[in-house]
Coordinates of C-alpha atoms in Angstrom, one line a residue:
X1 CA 0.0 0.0 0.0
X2 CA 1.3 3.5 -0.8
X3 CA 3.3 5.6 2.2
X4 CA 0.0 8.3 1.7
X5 CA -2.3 5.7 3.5
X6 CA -2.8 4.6 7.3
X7 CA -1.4 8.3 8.4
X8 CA -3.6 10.0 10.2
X9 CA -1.5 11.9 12.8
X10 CA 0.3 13.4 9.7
X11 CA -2.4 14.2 6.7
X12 CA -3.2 17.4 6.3
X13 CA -5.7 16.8 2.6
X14 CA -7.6 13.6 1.3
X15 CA -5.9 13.5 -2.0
X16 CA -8.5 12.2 -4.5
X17 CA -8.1 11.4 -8.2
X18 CA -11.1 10.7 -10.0
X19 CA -11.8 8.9 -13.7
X20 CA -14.9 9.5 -16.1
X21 CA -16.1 6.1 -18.7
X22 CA -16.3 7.0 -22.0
X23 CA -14.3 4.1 -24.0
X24 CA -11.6 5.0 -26.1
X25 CA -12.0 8.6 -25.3
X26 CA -9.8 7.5 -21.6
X27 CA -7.1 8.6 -24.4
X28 CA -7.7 12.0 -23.2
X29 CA -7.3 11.9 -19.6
X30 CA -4.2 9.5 -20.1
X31 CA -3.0 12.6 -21.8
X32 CA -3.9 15.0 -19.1
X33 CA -2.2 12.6 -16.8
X34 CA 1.1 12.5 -18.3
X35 CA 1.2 16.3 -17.5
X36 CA 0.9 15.7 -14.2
X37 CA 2.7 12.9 -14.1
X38 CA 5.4 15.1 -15.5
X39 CA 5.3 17.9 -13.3
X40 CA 6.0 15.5 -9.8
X41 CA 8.4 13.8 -11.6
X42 CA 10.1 17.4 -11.9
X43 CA 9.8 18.1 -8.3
X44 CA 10.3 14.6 -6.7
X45 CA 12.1 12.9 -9.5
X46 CA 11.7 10.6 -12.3
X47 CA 10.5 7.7 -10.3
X48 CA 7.4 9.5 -9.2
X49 CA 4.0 8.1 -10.2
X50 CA 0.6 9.3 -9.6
X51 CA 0.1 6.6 -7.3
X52 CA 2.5 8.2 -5.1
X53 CA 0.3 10.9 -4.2
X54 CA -3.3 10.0 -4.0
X55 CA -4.9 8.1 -0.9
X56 CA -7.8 7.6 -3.7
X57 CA -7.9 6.7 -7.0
X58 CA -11.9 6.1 -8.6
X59 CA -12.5 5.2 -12.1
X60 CA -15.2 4.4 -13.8
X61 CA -15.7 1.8 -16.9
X62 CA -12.2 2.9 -18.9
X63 CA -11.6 5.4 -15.8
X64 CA -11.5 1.5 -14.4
X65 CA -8.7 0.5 -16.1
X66 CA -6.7 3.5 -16.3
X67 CA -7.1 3.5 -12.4
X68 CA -5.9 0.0 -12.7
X69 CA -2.7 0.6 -14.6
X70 CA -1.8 3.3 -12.7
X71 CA -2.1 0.9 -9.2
X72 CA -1.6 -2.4 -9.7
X73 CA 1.9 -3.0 -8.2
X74 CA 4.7 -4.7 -11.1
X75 CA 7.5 -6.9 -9.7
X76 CA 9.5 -4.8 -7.9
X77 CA 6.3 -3.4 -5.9
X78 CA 5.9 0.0 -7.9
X79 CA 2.8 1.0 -10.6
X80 CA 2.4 -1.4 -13.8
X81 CA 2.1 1.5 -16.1
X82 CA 3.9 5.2 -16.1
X83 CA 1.2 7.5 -16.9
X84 CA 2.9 8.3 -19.9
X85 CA 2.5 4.7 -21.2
X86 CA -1.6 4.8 -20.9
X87 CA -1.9 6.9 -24.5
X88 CA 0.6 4.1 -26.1
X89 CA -1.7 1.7 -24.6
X90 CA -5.3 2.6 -25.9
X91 CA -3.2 3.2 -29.2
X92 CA -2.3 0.0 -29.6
X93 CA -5.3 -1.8 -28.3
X94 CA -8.1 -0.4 -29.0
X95 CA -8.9 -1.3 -32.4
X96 CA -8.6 -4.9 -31.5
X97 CA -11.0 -4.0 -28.6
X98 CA -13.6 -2.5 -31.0
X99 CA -12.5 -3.7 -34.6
X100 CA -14.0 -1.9 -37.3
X101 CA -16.8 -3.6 -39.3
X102 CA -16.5 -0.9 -41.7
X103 CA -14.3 1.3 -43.3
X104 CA -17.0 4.3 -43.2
X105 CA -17.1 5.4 -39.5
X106 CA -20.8 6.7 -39.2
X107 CA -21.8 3.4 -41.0
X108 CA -20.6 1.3 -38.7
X109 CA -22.3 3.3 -36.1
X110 CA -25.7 3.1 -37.8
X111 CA -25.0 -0.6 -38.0
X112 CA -24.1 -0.6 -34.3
X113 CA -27.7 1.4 -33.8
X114 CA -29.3 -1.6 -35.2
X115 CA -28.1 -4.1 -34.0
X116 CA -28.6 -2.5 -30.6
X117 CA -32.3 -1.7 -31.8
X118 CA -33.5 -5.4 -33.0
X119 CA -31.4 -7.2 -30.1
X120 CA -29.0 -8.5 -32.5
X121 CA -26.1 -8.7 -29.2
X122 CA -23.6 -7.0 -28.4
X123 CA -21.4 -4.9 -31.0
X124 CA -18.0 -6.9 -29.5
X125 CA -17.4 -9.9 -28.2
X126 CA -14.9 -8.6 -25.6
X127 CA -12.3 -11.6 -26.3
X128 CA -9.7 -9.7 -27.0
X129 CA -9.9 -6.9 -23.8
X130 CA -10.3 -10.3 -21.4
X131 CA -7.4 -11.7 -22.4
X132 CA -5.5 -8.3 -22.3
X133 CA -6.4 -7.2 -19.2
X134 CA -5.6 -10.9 -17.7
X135 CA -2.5 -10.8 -19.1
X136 CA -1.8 -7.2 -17.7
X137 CA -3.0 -7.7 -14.6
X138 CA -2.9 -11.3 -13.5
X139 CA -3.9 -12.5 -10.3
X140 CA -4.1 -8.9 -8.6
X141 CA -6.5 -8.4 -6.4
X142 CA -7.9 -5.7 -5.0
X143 CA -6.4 -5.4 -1.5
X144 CA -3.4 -5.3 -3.4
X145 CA -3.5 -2.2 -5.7
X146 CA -0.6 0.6 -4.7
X147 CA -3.0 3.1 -3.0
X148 CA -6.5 3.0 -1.9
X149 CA -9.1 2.6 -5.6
X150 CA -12.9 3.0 -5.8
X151 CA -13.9 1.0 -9.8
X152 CA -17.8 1.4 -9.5
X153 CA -19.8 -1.3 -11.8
X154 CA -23.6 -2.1 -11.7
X155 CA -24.7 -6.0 -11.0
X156 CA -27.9 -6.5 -13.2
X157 CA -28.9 -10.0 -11.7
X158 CA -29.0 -7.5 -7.9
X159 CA -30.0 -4.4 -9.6
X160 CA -27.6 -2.3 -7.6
X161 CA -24.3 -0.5 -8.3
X162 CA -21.2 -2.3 -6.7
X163 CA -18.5 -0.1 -5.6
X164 CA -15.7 -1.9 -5.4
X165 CA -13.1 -0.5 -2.8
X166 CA -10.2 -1.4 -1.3
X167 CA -11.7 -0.4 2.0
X168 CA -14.2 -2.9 1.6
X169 CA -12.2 -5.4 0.5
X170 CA -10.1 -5.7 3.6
X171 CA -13.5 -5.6 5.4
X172 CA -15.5 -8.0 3.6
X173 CA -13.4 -10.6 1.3
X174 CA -15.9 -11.4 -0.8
X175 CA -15.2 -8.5 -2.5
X176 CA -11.7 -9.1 -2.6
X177 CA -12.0 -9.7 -6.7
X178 CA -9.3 -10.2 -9.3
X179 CA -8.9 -6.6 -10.5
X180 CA -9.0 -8.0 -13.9
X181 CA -12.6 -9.0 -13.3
X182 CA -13.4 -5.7 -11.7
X183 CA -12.2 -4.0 -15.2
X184 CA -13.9 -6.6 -17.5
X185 CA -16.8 -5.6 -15.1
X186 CA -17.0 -1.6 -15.0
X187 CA -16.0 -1.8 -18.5
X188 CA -18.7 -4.1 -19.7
X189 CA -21.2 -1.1 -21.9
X190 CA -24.2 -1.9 -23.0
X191 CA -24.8 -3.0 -26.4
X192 CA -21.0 -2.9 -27.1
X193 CA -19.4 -5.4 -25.0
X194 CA -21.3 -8.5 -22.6
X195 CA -22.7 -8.5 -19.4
X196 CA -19.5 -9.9 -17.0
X197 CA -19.9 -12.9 -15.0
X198 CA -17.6 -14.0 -12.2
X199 CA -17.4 -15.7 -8.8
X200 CA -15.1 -14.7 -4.9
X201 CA -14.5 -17.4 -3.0
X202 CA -13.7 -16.9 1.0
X203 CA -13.1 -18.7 3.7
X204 CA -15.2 -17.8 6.7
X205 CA -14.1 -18.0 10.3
X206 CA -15.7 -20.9 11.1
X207 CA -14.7 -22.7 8.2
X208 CA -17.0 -22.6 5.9
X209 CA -16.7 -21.7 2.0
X210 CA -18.5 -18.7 0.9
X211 CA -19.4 -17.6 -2.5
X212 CA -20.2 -14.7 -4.2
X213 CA -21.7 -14.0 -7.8
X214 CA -21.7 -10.7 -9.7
X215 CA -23.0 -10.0 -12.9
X216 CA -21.7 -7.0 -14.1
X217 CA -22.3 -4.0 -16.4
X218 CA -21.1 -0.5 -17.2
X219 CA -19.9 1.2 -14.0
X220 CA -21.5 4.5 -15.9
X221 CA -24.9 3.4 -15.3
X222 CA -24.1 4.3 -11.2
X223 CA -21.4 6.7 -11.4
X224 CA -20.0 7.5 -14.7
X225 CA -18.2 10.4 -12.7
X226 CA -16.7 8.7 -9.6
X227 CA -16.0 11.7 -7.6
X228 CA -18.7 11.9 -4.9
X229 CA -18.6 8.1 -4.5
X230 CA -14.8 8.6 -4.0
X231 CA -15.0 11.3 -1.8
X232 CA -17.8 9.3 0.5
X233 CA -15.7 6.2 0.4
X234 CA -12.6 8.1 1.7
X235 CA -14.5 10.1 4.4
X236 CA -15.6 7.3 5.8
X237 CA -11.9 5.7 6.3
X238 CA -10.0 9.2 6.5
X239 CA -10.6 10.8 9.8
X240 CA -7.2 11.8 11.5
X241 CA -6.8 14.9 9.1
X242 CA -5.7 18.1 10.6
X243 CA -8.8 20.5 10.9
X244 CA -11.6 18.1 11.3
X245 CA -10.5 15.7 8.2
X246 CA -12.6 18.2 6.3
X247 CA -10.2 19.1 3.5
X248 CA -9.9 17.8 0.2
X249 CA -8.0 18.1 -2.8
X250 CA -9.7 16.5 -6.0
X251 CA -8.4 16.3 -9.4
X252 CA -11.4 14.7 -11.6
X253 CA -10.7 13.8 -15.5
X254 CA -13.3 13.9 -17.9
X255 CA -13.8 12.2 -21.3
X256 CA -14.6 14.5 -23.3
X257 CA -18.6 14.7 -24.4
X258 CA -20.7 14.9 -27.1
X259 CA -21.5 18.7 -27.9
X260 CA -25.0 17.5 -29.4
X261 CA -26.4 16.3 -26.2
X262 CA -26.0 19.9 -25.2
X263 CA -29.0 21.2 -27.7
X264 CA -31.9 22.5 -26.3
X265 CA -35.6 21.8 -27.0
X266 CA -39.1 22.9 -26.3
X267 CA -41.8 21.5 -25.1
X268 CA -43.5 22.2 -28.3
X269 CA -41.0 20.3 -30.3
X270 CA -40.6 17.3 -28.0
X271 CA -44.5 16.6 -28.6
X272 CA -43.2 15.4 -32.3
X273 CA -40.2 13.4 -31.5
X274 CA -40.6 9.7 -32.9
X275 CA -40.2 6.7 -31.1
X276 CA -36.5 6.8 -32.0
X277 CA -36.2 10.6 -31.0
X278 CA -38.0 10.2 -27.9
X279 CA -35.1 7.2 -26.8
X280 CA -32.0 9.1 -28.2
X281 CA -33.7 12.0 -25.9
X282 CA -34.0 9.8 -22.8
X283 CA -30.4 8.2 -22.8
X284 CA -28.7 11.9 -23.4
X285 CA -31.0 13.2 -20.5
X286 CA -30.2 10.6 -18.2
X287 CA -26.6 10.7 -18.9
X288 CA -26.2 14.6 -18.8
X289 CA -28.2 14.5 -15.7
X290 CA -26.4 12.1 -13.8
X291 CA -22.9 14.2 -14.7
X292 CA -24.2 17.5 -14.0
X293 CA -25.7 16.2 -10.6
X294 CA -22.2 15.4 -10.0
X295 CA -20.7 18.8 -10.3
X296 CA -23.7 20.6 -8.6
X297 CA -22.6 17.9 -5.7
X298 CA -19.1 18.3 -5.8
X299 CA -19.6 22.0 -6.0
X300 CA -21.9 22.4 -2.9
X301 CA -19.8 20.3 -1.1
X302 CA -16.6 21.8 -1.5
X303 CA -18.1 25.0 -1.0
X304 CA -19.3 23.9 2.8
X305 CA -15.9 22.6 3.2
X306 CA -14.3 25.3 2.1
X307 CA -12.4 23.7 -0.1
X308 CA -13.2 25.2 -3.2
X309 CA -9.9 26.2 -4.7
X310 CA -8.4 22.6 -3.9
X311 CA -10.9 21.3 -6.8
X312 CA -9.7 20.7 -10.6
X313 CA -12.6 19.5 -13.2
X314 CA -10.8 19.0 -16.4
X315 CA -13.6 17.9 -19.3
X316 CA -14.3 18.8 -23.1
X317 CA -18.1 19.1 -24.1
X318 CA -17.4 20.0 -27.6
X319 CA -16.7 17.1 -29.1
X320 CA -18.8 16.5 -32.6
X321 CA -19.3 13.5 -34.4
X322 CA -17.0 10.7 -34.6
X323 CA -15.0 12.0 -31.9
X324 CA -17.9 11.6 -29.6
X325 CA -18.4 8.1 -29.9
X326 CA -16.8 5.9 -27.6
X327 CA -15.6 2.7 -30.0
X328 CA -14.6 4.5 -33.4
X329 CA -11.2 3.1 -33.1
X330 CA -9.5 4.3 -36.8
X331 CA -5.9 5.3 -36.5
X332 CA -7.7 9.0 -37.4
X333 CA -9.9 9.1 -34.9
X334 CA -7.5 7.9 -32.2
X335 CA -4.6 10.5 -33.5
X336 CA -7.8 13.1 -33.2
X337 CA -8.4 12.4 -29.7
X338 CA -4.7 12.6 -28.5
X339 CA -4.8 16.1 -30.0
X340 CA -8.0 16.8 -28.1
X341 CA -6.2 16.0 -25.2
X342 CA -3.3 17.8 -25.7
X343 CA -5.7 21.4 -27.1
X344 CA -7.3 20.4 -23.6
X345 CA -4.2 21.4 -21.5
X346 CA -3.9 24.5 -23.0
X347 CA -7.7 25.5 -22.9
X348 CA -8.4 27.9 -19.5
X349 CA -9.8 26.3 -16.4
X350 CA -13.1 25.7 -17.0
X351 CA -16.6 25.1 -14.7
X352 CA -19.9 23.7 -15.6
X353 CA -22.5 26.7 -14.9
X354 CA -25.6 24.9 -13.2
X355 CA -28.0 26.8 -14.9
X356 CA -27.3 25.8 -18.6
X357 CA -25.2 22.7 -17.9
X358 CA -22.2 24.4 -20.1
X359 CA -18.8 24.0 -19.5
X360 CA -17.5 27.7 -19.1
X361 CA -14.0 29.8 -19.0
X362 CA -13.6 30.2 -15.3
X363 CA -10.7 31.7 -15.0
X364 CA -7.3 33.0 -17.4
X365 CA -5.0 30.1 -16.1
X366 CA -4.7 27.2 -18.2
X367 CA -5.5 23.7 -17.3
X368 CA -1.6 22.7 -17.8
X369 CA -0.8 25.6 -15.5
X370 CA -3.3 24.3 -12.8
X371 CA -2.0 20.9 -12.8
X372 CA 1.5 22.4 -12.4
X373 CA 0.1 24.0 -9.3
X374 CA -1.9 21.1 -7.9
X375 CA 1.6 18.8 -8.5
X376 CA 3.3 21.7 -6.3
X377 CA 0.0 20.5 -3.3
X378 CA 0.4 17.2 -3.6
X379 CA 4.5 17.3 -3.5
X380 CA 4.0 19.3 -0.8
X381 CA 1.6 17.2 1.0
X382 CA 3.7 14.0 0.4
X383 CA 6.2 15.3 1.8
X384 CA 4.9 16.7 4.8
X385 CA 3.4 13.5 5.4
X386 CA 6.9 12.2 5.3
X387 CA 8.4 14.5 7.7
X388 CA 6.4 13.6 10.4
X389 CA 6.7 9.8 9.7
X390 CA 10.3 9.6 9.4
X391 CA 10.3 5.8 9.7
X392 CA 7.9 5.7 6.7
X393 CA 10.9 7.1 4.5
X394 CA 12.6 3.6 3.6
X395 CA 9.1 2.8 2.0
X396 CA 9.3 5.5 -0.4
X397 CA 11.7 5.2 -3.5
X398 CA 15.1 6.5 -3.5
X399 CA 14.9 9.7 -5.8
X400 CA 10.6 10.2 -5.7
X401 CA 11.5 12.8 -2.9
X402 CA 14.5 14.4 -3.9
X403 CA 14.9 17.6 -6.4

């Protein structure tokens, strides 16, 4: 587990990242990440990883896996994958995730429509990202991740959203899962890739076998922004911090979203929407809801605590087209979405005004010069953390605190 955890007479902020789902669009915040990545390896050396400095990591569907790679521990006890690797990655995999039925992008979503439409299954058969992510990952399980994670996926057979923590997981074994599973899970959309079935097994203390079933989809239909459900997780473990283990410091990575789910409609005109309208409505409604509950959340919250300025939202809602989708996986549209990433660091901070759900210019410094900052907090943090735990130092890498 990473030095940041189990400190309570030394933590002065509950470090949180936080992941959005959105399929091959995690592109963009494993761009964002590298940034950041970049800027504590600048202050604390090149061995420094994002793990390092986060008690919480949540990610949700590819959120899931990117929190994943950026936790599960390698050989020698340190993160799988540099943060800078996680572009490389969804590169080279994702059009063997979602192969291309067709060479004409929008067909192949209309196909995808259709199939989705007449029950026809799902659009992949998710062979390929199993055996990836079993390969990557192993037999690690959740206790075992680098610092505390939060993947949340929905059980369909239950009808409620699983959270799986590492809190819970040292609490209750049986969901101690592969994290493999978990990301198969979380990662499982509908209509794109199938439902995920799996089994725990635990021991109990009086000797008996018990076993638990999920059957997972899509963490995005509970939390397709993790952040609250982060922020509750750690609150509930995290009670030693200075001030009344009130203060936070959130970074939370968007997608990227479709700019048409932003248009606006009357009454008038919603009384001649066909049947196909009236779904397509629905599903943007519920999706844009559930987000923008999120930030109204977040944003009262924070507020309250007082905390406001310790809060980064990065997210693009002007994506069009192709680049909206989450499974278009051409070499053009890929290329596309690492250079949304990287236009994305150089945009202005940005918050979501409540009233028109529109991401807005909230201030004149950029997102690249924010997360510059917030690496400066979270150095800062780490190593106040270590100061006061002076035995703690042997567990930290040789050059991660060092100029």
């Amino acid at each position: 587990m990473a030095v940041l955890n189990n400190l309570p007479s030394c933590r002065n902020l509950i470090t949180i990242l936080s992941i959005d789902g959105g399929g091959i669009r995690g592109i963009i915040p494993g761009v964002i990440l590298t940034s950041l990545e970049s800027e504590l390896q600048k202050l604390d050396g090149k061995e420094a990883r994002v793990a390092d400095y986060f008690d919480v990591i949540a990610g949700t569907s590819t959120g899931g896996l990117v929190t994943a790679m950026l936790t599960a521990p390698n050989e020698k006890n340190r993160p799988l994958f540099a943060a800078k690797d996680i572009k490389d990655f969804y590169l080279t995999h994702s059009p063997n995730i979602f192969p291309q039925s067709s060479s004409c992008p929008l067909l192949a979503q209309a196909k995808n429509l259709i199939n989705f439409l007449s029950g026809s299954g799902h659009k992949c058969d998710g062979k390929y990202l199993h055996e990836l992510l079993r390969e990557k990952l192993g037999n690690t399980k959740l206790h075992q991740t680098l610092t505390n994670v939060v993947i949340p996926a929905f059980d369909i057979e239950t009808d409620q959203p699983v959270f799986f923590s590492t809190y819970e997981a040292k609490r209750n074994p049986s969901l101690d899962a592969l994290l493999s599973d978990v990301c198969i899970g979380t990662s499982a959309a509908p209509s794109y890739l199938p439902p995920h079935c799996f089994t725990t097994k635990n021991t109990t203390s009086s000797g008996t076998e018990e076993i638990k079933e999920f059957n997972l989809i899509d963490g995005g239909v509970a939390a397709n922004n993790p952040t609250l459900v982060a922020m509750g997780e750690a609150k509930k473990e995290m009670t030693g911090v200075r001030g009344g283990s009130n203060r936070f410091l959130v970074i939370s990575l968007g997608t990227g979203s479709n700019s048409s789910t932003k248009d606006k409609h009357s009454a008038k005109e919603a009384t001649k929407w066909n049947l196909f309208g009236r779904l397509r409505r629905m599903v943007e409604v519920f999706t844009e809801a559930s987000a923008d509950m999120v930030d109204y959340h977040v944003s009262v919250v924070l507020k309250w605590l007082k905390s406001e300025e310790n809060y980064l939202r990065i997210q693009d809602d002007t994506l069009s087209g192709v680049l909206g989708s989450i499974d278009i996986a051409t070499k053009k549209n890929l290329d596309d979405l690492v250079e949304v990433g990287e236009k994305l660091l150089k945009m202005p901070v940005s918050k979501v005004n409540l009233e028109t759900g529109l991401i807005e210019p909230s201030d004149q410094e950029s997102n690249e010069k924010a997360l510059k900052r917030f690496a400066e907090r979270l150095s800062e943090e780490k190593r106040g953390r270590t100061r006061n735990s002076p035995h703690l130092e042997t567990a930290i890498p040789n050059n991660v605190n060092n100029n």
